[in-house]
């Protein structure tokens, strides 16, 4: 306690600053549920009263449900594809040394450092130039480019703590390469793989620009929401949908975090054991 | 590059050496990274090359004329409308990145130095807002800054103003506020990582040798966290220059940015080559600006030290 009071004396503003910063971060997110339960079509204070009618209206909205289904299909495909590609690259980078490693990793990570609209425009041009019809498949291919860097950074940090001597021991004891991967490598890196799946799914679910350019006539959920935002009267319904998505994202993230911590504890235990 | 490596391999005369290479670290590494690398090559590198190629061509209705021309760049750089959009986009992304880094640094510092055993929890709390729907976060700022919004009703009830302010929404300030909010976590994380790497005994040594807290911060912590500051700066500035949603939703007339103009060239009645030239120009300008700021940062920190 004395340590804390000492800290507070040195930096009296810091706790107040942290509190204000977190208010700034969370205010916009906390407003979504507030107005989605408000019995008025406008989003102004004072609040008019409690209602769940905006949520009820979601259930009967077939266009929205179709968009949600599209998003789910895209999200699952993107998370699987980008995690598989991420595993290859992360394993190559953490396990082997080879020429051109930095250049290859740089290209794979480049989408993080590019304006998204330029990635979207260039993909649109190549897709149309090749005469491919825009569909959910083009969205999946495009979002995967964008998600691989995230998958890779999650996986690289998961693979880095991996002790190579475990694998060597397995080889020495006569296990095959596939058997070693399944029985030694996979159990250790599994939490990182699950984190990568969840993170890329969450990104895909929320991704707008690439889906907007590449989805053609099949909208994903964000593209559907974008269409609704033009109509002021539909805003509370959109906010209700947003609240549902918010809760889903937070659940997924919490799950990812729990898995990550469990994995961390397990590696720590492995190191402390004799 | 992979192809070149395999090409070189075909020239090796002895099959024994070839087999040895195939089993080597290098071959396995290359083989393992190639699916991801080829994917990025096909769906990132190649498309960007095509954009660059298109920017030197012209379009006549639906036909593409593949004669080399700089006409698109002339238009992109001299037409007042595009020039204004470039200047505004660069200005907004520069402001956003500087404001985000400056305001996020204390938070990263707080988590790294005073986060105690709950560092991961703090980091988790910082990242949660950034994973929630991007469109709805921007929309939420519209609700906060709007005429009858949270900010105006709050200020009125506190008695600070009599009637709602109209200057909060539909201008470049609204765009800056919204983007700073969107990118907060992307700035905090790299700064936090570089702060974590600092050897704490260096700071203790500086303190023992008589530096004040502030001086020790300026001479030890700040210079050593520079790599984090630079990556935070780049990871915020470069993507925000091409943001499409925020200017459209909260920017109004005075907050339009270059992405709107780029998107317009790919809609109906399009001009792909001009859109391509606008995209390439955006990339070049933002890279130059970012490089200038990074150099300035390095120079300033060296002077402080």
PDB file of N, CA, C and O in Angstrom, chain B residues 10-43:
ATOM      1  N   UNK B  10      18.422 -26.522 -59.946  1.00  0.00           N
ATOM      2  CA  UNK B  10      18.394 -27.400 -61.115  1.00  0.00           C
ATOM      3  C   UNK B  10      19.758 -27.467 -61.805  1.00  0.00           C
ATOM      4  O   UNK B  10      20.060 -28.425 -62.485  1.00  0.00           O
ATOM      5  N   UNK B  11      20.571 -26.414 -61.600  1.00  0.00           N
ATOM      6  CA  UNK B  11      21.869 -26.376 -62.251  1.00  0.00           C
ATOM      7  C   UNK B  11      22.910 -27.238 -61.549  1.00  0.00           C
ATOM      8  O   UNK B  11      23.921 -27.579 -62.148  1.00  0.00           O
ATOM      9  N   UNK B  12      22.698 -27.556 -60.279  1.00  0.00           N
ATOM     10  CA  UNK B  12      23.729 -28.307 -59.556  1.00  0.00           C
ATOM     11  C   UNK B  12      23.901 -29.671 -60.195  1.00  0.00           C
ATOM     12  O   UNK B  12      22.939 -30.402 -60.414  1.00  0.00           O
ATOM     13  N   UNK B  13      25.129 -30.029 -60.542  1.00  0.00           N
ATOM     14  CA  UNK B  13      25.381 -31.228 -61.320  1.00  0.00           C
ATOM     15  C   UNK B  13      25.154 -32.526 -60.526  1.00  0.00           C
ATOM     16  O   UNK B  13      24.462 -33.412 -61.007  1.00  0.00           O
ATOM     17  N   UNK B  14      25.703 -32.621 -59.340  1.00  0.00           N
ATOM     18  CA  UNK B  14      25.637 -33.913 -58.673  1.00  0.00           C
ATOM     19  C   UNK B  14      24.309 -34.080 -57.936  1.00  0.00           C
ATOM     20  O   UNK B  14      23.830 -33.153 -57.285  1.00  0.00           O
ATOM     21  N   UNK B  15      23.702 -35.246 -58.083  1.00  0.00           N
ATOM     22  CA  UNK B  15      22.409 -35.464 -57.448  1.00  0.00           C
ATOM     23  C   UNK B  15      22.568 -35.653 -55.948  1.00  0.00           C
ATOM     24  O   UNK B  15      21.640 -35.446 -55.192  1.00  0.00           O
ATOM     25  N   UNK B  16      23.777 -36.038 -55.528  1.00  0.00           N
ATOM     26  CA  UNK B  16      24.021 -36.191 -54.101  1.00  0.00           C
ATOM     27  C   UNK B  16      23.950 -34.861 -53.378  1.00  0.00           C
ATOM     28  O   UNK B  16      23.275 -34.741 -52.361  1.00  0.00           O
ATOM     29  N   UNK B  17      24.607 -33.861 -53.992  1.00  0.00           N
ATOM     30  CA  UNK B  17      24.552 -32.536 -53.394  1.00  0.00           C
ATOM     31  C   UNK B  17      23.122 -32.018 -53.382  1.00  0.00           C
ATOM     32  O   UNK B  17      22.684 -31.330 -52.478  1.00  0.00           O
ATOM     33  N   UNK B  18      22.414 -32.357 -54.463  1.00  0.00           N
ATOM     34  CA  UNK B  18      21.045 -31.905 -54.573  1.00  0.00           C
ATOM     35  C   UNK B  18      20.185 -32.486 -53.447  1.00  0.00           C
ATOM     36  O   UNK B  18      19.397 -31.787 -52.819  1.00  0.00           O
ATOM     37  N   UNK B  19      20.399 -33.753 -53.200  1.00  0.00           N
ATOM     38  CA  UNK B  19      19.600 -34.394 -52.140  1.00  0.00           C
ATOM     39  C   UNK B  19      19.947 -33.776 -50.780  1.00  0.00           C
ATOM     40  O   UNK B  19      19.090 -33.548 -49.951  1.00  0.00           O
ATOM     41  N   UNK B  20      21.250 -33.492 -50.602  1.00  0.00           N
ATOM     42  CA  UNK B  20      21.679 -32.888 -49.346  1.00  0.00           C
ATOM     43  C   UNK B  20      20.997 -31.537 -49.162  1.00  0.00           C
ATOM     44  O   UNK B  20      20.532 -31.204 -48.082  1.00  0.00           O
ATOM     45  N   UNK B  21      20.923 -30.790 -50.268  1.00  0.00           N
ATOM     46  CA  UNK B  21      20.294 -29.464 -50.163  1.00  0.00           C
ATOM     47  C   UNK B  21      18.814 -29.593 -49.825  1.00  0.00           C
ATOM     48  O   UNK B  21      18.279 -28.859 -49.007  1.00  0.00           O
ATOM     49  N   UNK B  22      18.169 -30.606 -50.481  1.00  0.00           N
ATOM     50  CA  UNK B  22      16.742 -30.793 -50.234  1.00  0.00           C
ATOM     51  C   UNK B  22      16.461 -31.090 -48.774  1.00  0.00           C
ATOM     52  O   UNK B  22      15.406 -30.769 -48.262  1.00  0.00           O
ATOM     53  N   UNK B  23      17.446 -31.729 -48.117  1.00  0.00           N
ATOM     54  CA  UNK B  23      17.236 -32.059 -46.715  1.00  0.00           C
ATOM     55  C   UNK B  23      17.695 -30.931 -45.788  1.00  0.00           C
ATOM     56  O   UNK B  23      17.505 -31.005 -44.590  1.00  0.00           O
ATOM     57  N   UNK B  24      18.344 -29.921 -46.368  1.00  0.00           N
ATOM     58  CA  UNK B  24      18.932 -28.870 -45.537  1.00  0.00           C
ATOM     59  C   UNK B  24      17.859 -27.993 -44.905  1.00  0.00           C
ATOM     60  O   UNK B  24      16.704 -28.004 -45.318  1.00  0.00           O
ATOM     61  N   UNK B  25      18.309 -27.254 -43.915  1.00  0.00           N
ATOM     62  CA  UNK B  25      17.475 -26.265 -43.235  1.00  0.00           C
ATOM     63  C   UNK B  25      16.812 -25.344 -44.239  1.00  0.00           C
ATOM     64  O   UNK B  25      15.626 -25.089 -44.197  1.00  0.00           O
ATOM     65  N   UNK B  26      17.655 -24.852 -45.171  1.00  0.00           N
ATOM     66  CA  UNK B  26      17.206 -23.826 -46.095  1.00  0.00           C
ATOM     67  C   UNK B  26      16.059 -24.323 -46.969  1.00  0.00           C
ATOM     68  O   UNK B  26      15.045 -23.657 -47.118  1.00  0.00           O
ATOM     69  N   UNK B  27      16.214 -25.527 -47.516  1.00  0.00           N
ATOM     70  CA  UNK B  27      15.186 -26.061 -48.404  1.00  0.00           C
ATOM     71  C   UNK B  27      13.881 -26.261 -47.644  1.00  0.00           C
ATOM     72  O   UNK B  27      12.808 -25.924 -48.128  1.00  0.00           O
ATOM     73  N   UNK B  28      13.995 -26.787 -46.442  1.00  0.00           N
ATOM     74  CA  UNK B  28      12.773 -27.026 -45.666  1.00  0.00           C
ATOM     75  C   UNK B  28      12.080 -25.721 -45.319  1.00  0.00           C
ATOM     76  O   UNK B  28      10.872 -25.605 -45.397  1.00  0.00           O
ATOM     77  N   UNK B  29      12.882 -24.726 -44.913  1.00  0.00           N
ATOM     78  CA  UNK B  29      12.315 -23.421 -44.584  1.00  0.00           C
ATOM     79  C   UNK B  29      11.600 -22.822 -45.776  1.00  0.00           C
ATOM     80  O   UNK B  29      10.458 -22.376 -45.675  1.00  0.00           O
ATOM     81  N   UNK B  30      12.268 -22.868 -46.941  1.00  0.00           N
ATOM     82  CA  UNK B  30      11.671 -22.299 -48.149  1.00  0.00           C
ATOM     83  C   UNK B  30      10.402 -23.038 -48.531  1.00  0.00           C
ATOM     84  O   UNK B  30       9.398 -22.427 -48.881  1.00  0.00           O
ATOM     85  N   UNK B  31      10.467 -24.353 -48.451  1.00  0.00           N
ATOM     86  CA  UNK B  31       9.297 -25.148 -48.827  1.00  0.00           C
ATOM     87  C   UNK B  31       8.124 -24.821 -47.911  1.00  0.00           C
ATOM     88  O   UNK B  31       6.980 -24.714 -48.349  1.00  0.00           O
ATOM     89  N   UNK B  32       8.431 -24.630 -46.622  1.00  0.00           N
ATOM     90  CA  UNK B  32       7.367 -24.413 -45.644  1.00  0.00           C
ATOM     91  C   UNK B  32       6.736 -23.039 -45.808  1.00  0.00           C
ATOM     92  O   UNK B  32       5.525 -22.870 -45.653  1.00  0.00           O
ATOM     93  N   UNK B  33       7.560 -22.040 -46.143  1.00  0.00           N
ATOM     94  CA  UNK B  33       7.004 -20.687 -46.239  1.00  0.00           C
ATOM     95  C   UNK B  33       6.363 -20.443 -47.598  1.00  0.00           C
ATOM     96  O   UNK B  33       5.561 -19.527 -47.753  1.00  0.00           O
ATOM     97  N   UNK B  34       6.682 -21.307 -48.603  1.00  0.00           N
ATOM     98  CA  UNK B  34       6.236 -20.973 -49.953  1.00  0.00           C
ATOM     99  C   UNK B  34       4.713 -20.887 -50.142  1.00  0.00           C
ATOM    100  O   UNK B  34       4.277 -20.020 -50.884  1.00  0.00           O
ATOM    101  N   UNK B  35       3.875 -21.730 -49.512  1.00  0.00           N
ATOM    102  CA  UNK B  35       2.436 -21.527 -49.742  1.00  0.00           C
ATOM    103  C   UNK B  35       1.977 -20.124 -49.358  1.00  0.00           C
ATOM    104  O   UNK B  35       1.289 -19.460 -50.131  1.00  0.00           O
ATOM    105  N   UNK B  36       2.391 -19.672 -48.165  1.00  0.00           N
ATOM    106  CA  UNK B  36       1.989 -18.348 -47.694  1.00  0.00           C
ATOM    107  C   UNK B  36       2.594 -17.269 -48.568  1.00  0.00           C
ATOM    108  O   UNK B  36       1.939 -16.295 -48.939  1.00  0.00           O
ATOM    109  N   UNK B  37       3.886 -17.479 -48.912  1.00  0.00           N
ATOM    110  CA  UNK B  37       4.579 -16.485 -49.719  1.00  0.00           C
ATOM    111  C   UNK B  37       3.932 -16.361 -51.092  1.00  0.00           C
ATOM    112  O   UNK B  37       3.670 -15.257 -51.570  1.00  0.00           O
ATOM    113  N   UNK B  38       3.636 -17.496 -51.709  1.00  0.00           N
ATOM    114  CA  UNK B  38       3.029 -17.461 -53.043  1.00  0.00           C
ATOM    115  C   UNK B  38       1.645 -16.840 -52.989  1.00  0.00           C
ATOM    116  O   UNK B  38       1.239 -16.117 -53.900  1.00  0.00           O
ATOM    117  N   UNK B  39       0.912 -17.111 -51.915  1.00  0.00           N
ATOM    118  CA  UNK B  39      -0.422 -16.509 -51.752  1.00  0.00           C
ATOM    119  C   UNK B  39      -0.309 -14.991 -51.720  1.00  0.00           C
ATOM    120  O   UNK B  39      -1.025 -14.276 -52.419  1.00  0.00           O
ATOM    121  N   UNK B  40       0.655 -14.509 -50.895  1.00  0.00           N
ATOM    122  CA  UNK B  40       0.848 -13.056 -50.800  1.00  0.00           C
ATOM    123  C   UNK B  40       1.348 -12.489 -52.124  1.00  0.00           C
ATOM    124  O   UNK B  40       0.985 -11.382 -52.520  1.00  0.00           O
ATOM    125  N   UNK B  41       2.173 -13.273 -52.806  1.00  0.00           N
ATOM    126  CA  UNK B  41       2.691 -12.832 -54.102  1.00  0.00           C
ATOM    127  C   UNK B  41       1.539 -12.671 -55.099  1.00  0.00           C
ATOM    128  O   UNK B  41       1.443 -11.663 -55.797  1.00  0.00           O
ATOM    129  N   UNK B  42       0.646 -13.659 -55.135  1.00  0.00           N
ATOM    130  CA  UNK B  42      -0.433 -13.660 -56.118  1.00  0.00           C
ATOM    131  C   UNK B  42      -1.520 -12.646 -55.781  1.00  0.00           C
ATOM    132  O   UNK B  42      -2.088 -12.020 -56.669  1.00  0.00           O
ATOM    133  N   UNK B  43      -1.836 -12.489 -54.493  1.00  0.00           N
ATOM    134  CA  UNK B  43      -2.987 -11.656 -54.140  1.00  0.00           C
ATOM    135  C   UNK B  43      -2.612 -10.349 -53.454  1.00  0.00           C
ATOM    136  O   UNK B  43      -3.484  -9.628 -52.981  1.00  0.00           O
TER     137      UNK B  43
END
